[in-house]
PDB file of C-alpha atoms in Angstrom:
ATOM      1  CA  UNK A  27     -12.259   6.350   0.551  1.00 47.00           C
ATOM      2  CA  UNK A  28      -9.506   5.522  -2.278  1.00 61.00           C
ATOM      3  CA  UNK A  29      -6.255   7.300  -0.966  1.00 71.00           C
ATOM      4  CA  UNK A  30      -3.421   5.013  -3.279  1.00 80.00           C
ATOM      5  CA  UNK A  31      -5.910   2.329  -4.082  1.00 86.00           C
ATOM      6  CA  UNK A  32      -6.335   1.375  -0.497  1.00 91.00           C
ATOM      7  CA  UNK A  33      -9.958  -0.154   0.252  1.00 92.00           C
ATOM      8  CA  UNK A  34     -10.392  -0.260   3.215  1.00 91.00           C
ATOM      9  CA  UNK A  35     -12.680  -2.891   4.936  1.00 93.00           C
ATOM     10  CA  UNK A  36     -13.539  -5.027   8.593  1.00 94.00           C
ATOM     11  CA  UNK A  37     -10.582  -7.553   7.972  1.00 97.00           C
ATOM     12  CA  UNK A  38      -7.736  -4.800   6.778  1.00 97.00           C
ATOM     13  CA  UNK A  39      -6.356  -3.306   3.760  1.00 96.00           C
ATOM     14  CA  UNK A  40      -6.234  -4.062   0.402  1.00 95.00           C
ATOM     15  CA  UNK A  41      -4.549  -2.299  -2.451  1.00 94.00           C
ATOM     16  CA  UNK A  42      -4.974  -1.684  -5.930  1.00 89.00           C
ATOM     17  CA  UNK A  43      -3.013   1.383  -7.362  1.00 84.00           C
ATOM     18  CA  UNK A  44      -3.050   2.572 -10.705  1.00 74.00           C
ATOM     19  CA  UNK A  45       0.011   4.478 -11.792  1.00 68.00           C
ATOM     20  CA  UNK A  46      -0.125   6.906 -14.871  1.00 66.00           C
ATOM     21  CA  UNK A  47       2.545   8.688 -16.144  1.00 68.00           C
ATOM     22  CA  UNK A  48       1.672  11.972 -14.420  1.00 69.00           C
ATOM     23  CA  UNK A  49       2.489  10.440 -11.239  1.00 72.00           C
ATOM     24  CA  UNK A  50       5.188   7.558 -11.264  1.00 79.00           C
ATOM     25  CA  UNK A  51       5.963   8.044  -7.309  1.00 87.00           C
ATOM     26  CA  UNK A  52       4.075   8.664  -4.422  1.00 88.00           C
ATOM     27  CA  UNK A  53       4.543   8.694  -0.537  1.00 93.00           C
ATOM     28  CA  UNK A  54       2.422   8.725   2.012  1.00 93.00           C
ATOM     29  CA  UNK A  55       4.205   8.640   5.712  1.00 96.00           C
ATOM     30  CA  UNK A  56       2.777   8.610   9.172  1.00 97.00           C
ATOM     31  CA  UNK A  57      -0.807   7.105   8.204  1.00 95.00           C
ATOM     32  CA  UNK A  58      -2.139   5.826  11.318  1.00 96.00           C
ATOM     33  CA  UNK A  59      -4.332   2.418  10.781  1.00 95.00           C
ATOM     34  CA  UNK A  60      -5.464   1.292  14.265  1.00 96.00           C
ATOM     35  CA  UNK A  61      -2.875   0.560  16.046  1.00 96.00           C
ATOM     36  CA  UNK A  62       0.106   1.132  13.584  1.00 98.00           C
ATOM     37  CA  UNK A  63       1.572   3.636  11.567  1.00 98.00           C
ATOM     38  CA  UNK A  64       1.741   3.540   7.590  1.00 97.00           C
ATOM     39  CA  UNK A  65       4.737   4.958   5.903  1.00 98.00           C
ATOM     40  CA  UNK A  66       3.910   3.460   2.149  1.00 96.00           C
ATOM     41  CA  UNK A  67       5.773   4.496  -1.389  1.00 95.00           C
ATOM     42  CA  UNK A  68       4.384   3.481  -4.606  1.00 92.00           C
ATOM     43  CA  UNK A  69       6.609   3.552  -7.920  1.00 91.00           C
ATOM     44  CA  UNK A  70       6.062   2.430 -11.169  1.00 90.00           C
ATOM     45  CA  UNK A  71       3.900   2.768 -14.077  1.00 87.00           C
ATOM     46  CA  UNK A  72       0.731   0.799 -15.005  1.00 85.00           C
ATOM     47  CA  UNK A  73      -2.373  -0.782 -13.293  1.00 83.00           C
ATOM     48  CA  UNK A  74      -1.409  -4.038 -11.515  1.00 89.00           C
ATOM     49  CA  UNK A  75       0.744  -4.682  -8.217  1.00 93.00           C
ATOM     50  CA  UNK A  76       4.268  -6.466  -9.498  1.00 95.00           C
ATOM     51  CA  UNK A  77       5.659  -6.283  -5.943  1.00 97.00           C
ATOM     52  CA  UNK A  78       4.044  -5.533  -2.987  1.00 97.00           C
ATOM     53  CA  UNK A  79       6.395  -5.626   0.290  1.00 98.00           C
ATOM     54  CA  UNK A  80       5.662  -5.173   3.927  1.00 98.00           C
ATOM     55  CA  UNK A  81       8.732  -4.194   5.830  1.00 98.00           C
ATOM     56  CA  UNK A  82      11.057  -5.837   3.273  1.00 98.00           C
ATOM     57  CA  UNK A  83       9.452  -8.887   3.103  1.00 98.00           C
ATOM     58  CA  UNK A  84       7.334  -9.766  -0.376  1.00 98.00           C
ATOM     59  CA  UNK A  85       3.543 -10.652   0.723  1.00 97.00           C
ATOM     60  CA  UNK A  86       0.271 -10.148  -0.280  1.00 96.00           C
ATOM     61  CA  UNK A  87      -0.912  -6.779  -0.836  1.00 97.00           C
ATOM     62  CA  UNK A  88      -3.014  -6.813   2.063  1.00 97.00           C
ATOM     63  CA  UNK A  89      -2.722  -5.658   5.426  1.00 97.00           C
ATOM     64  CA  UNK A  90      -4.724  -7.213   8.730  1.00 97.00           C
ATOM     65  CA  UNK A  91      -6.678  -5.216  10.992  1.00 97.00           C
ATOM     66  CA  UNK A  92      -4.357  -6.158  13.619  1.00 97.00           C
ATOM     67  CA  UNK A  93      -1.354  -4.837  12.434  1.00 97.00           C
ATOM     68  CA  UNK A  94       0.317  -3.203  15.026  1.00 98.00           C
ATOM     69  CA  UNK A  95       3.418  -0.614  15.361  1.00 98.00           C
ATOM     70  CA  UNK A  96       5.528   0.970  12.392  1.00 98.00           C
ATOM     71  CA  UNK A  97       5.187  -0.420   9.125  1.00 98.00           C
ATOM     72  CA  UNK A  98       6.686   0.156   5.798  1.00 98.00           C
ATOM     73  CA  UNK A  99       4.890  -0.547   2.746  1.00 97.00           C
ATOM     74  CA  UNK A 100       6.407  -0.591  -0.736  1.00 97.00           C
ATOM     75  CA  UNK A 101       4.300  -0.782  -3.805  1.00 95.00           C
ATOM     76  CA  UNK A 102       6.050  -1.588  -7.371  1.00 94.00           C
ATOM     77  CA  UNK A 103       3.355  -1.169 -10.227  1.00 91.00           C
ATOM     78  CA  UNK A 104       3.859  -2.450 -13.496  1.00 90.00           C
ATOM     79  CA  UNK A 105       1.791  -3.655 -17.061  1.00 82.00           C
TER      80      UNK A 105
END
């Protein structure tokens, strides 16, 4: 299951999008993960993560297992 480069796995999330220039922007809202909800956009062009943010806030791009209500995810990929 590769929806956006998510890989999923026991501890969370991780990501790892690739962006071509057929599709610079995606959104995906209302995912529900568990006990949360998922609104993520990804941007950009390229294949590596130059800003991953969770509710505003730069992190990781990872997200627990016990992550719980809304969330939004933005994804900035770059070269």
């Amino acid at each position: 299951f590769d929806i956006m480069g998510m890989k999923f796995d026991i501890d969370g999330i991780r990501f790892d999008p690739i962006c071509t220039r057929l599709i610079k922007k995606a959104e995906l809202k209302c995912l529900t993960y568990r006990n949360s909800t998922l609104n993520i956009k990804l941007s950009g062009e390229g294949e590596r993560i130059v800003a991953f943010r969770l509710n505003g806030k730069e992190t990781e791009p990872f997200i627990s297992c016990d992550i719980t209500g809304e969330n939004n995810i933005e994804i900035i990929i770059g070269d």
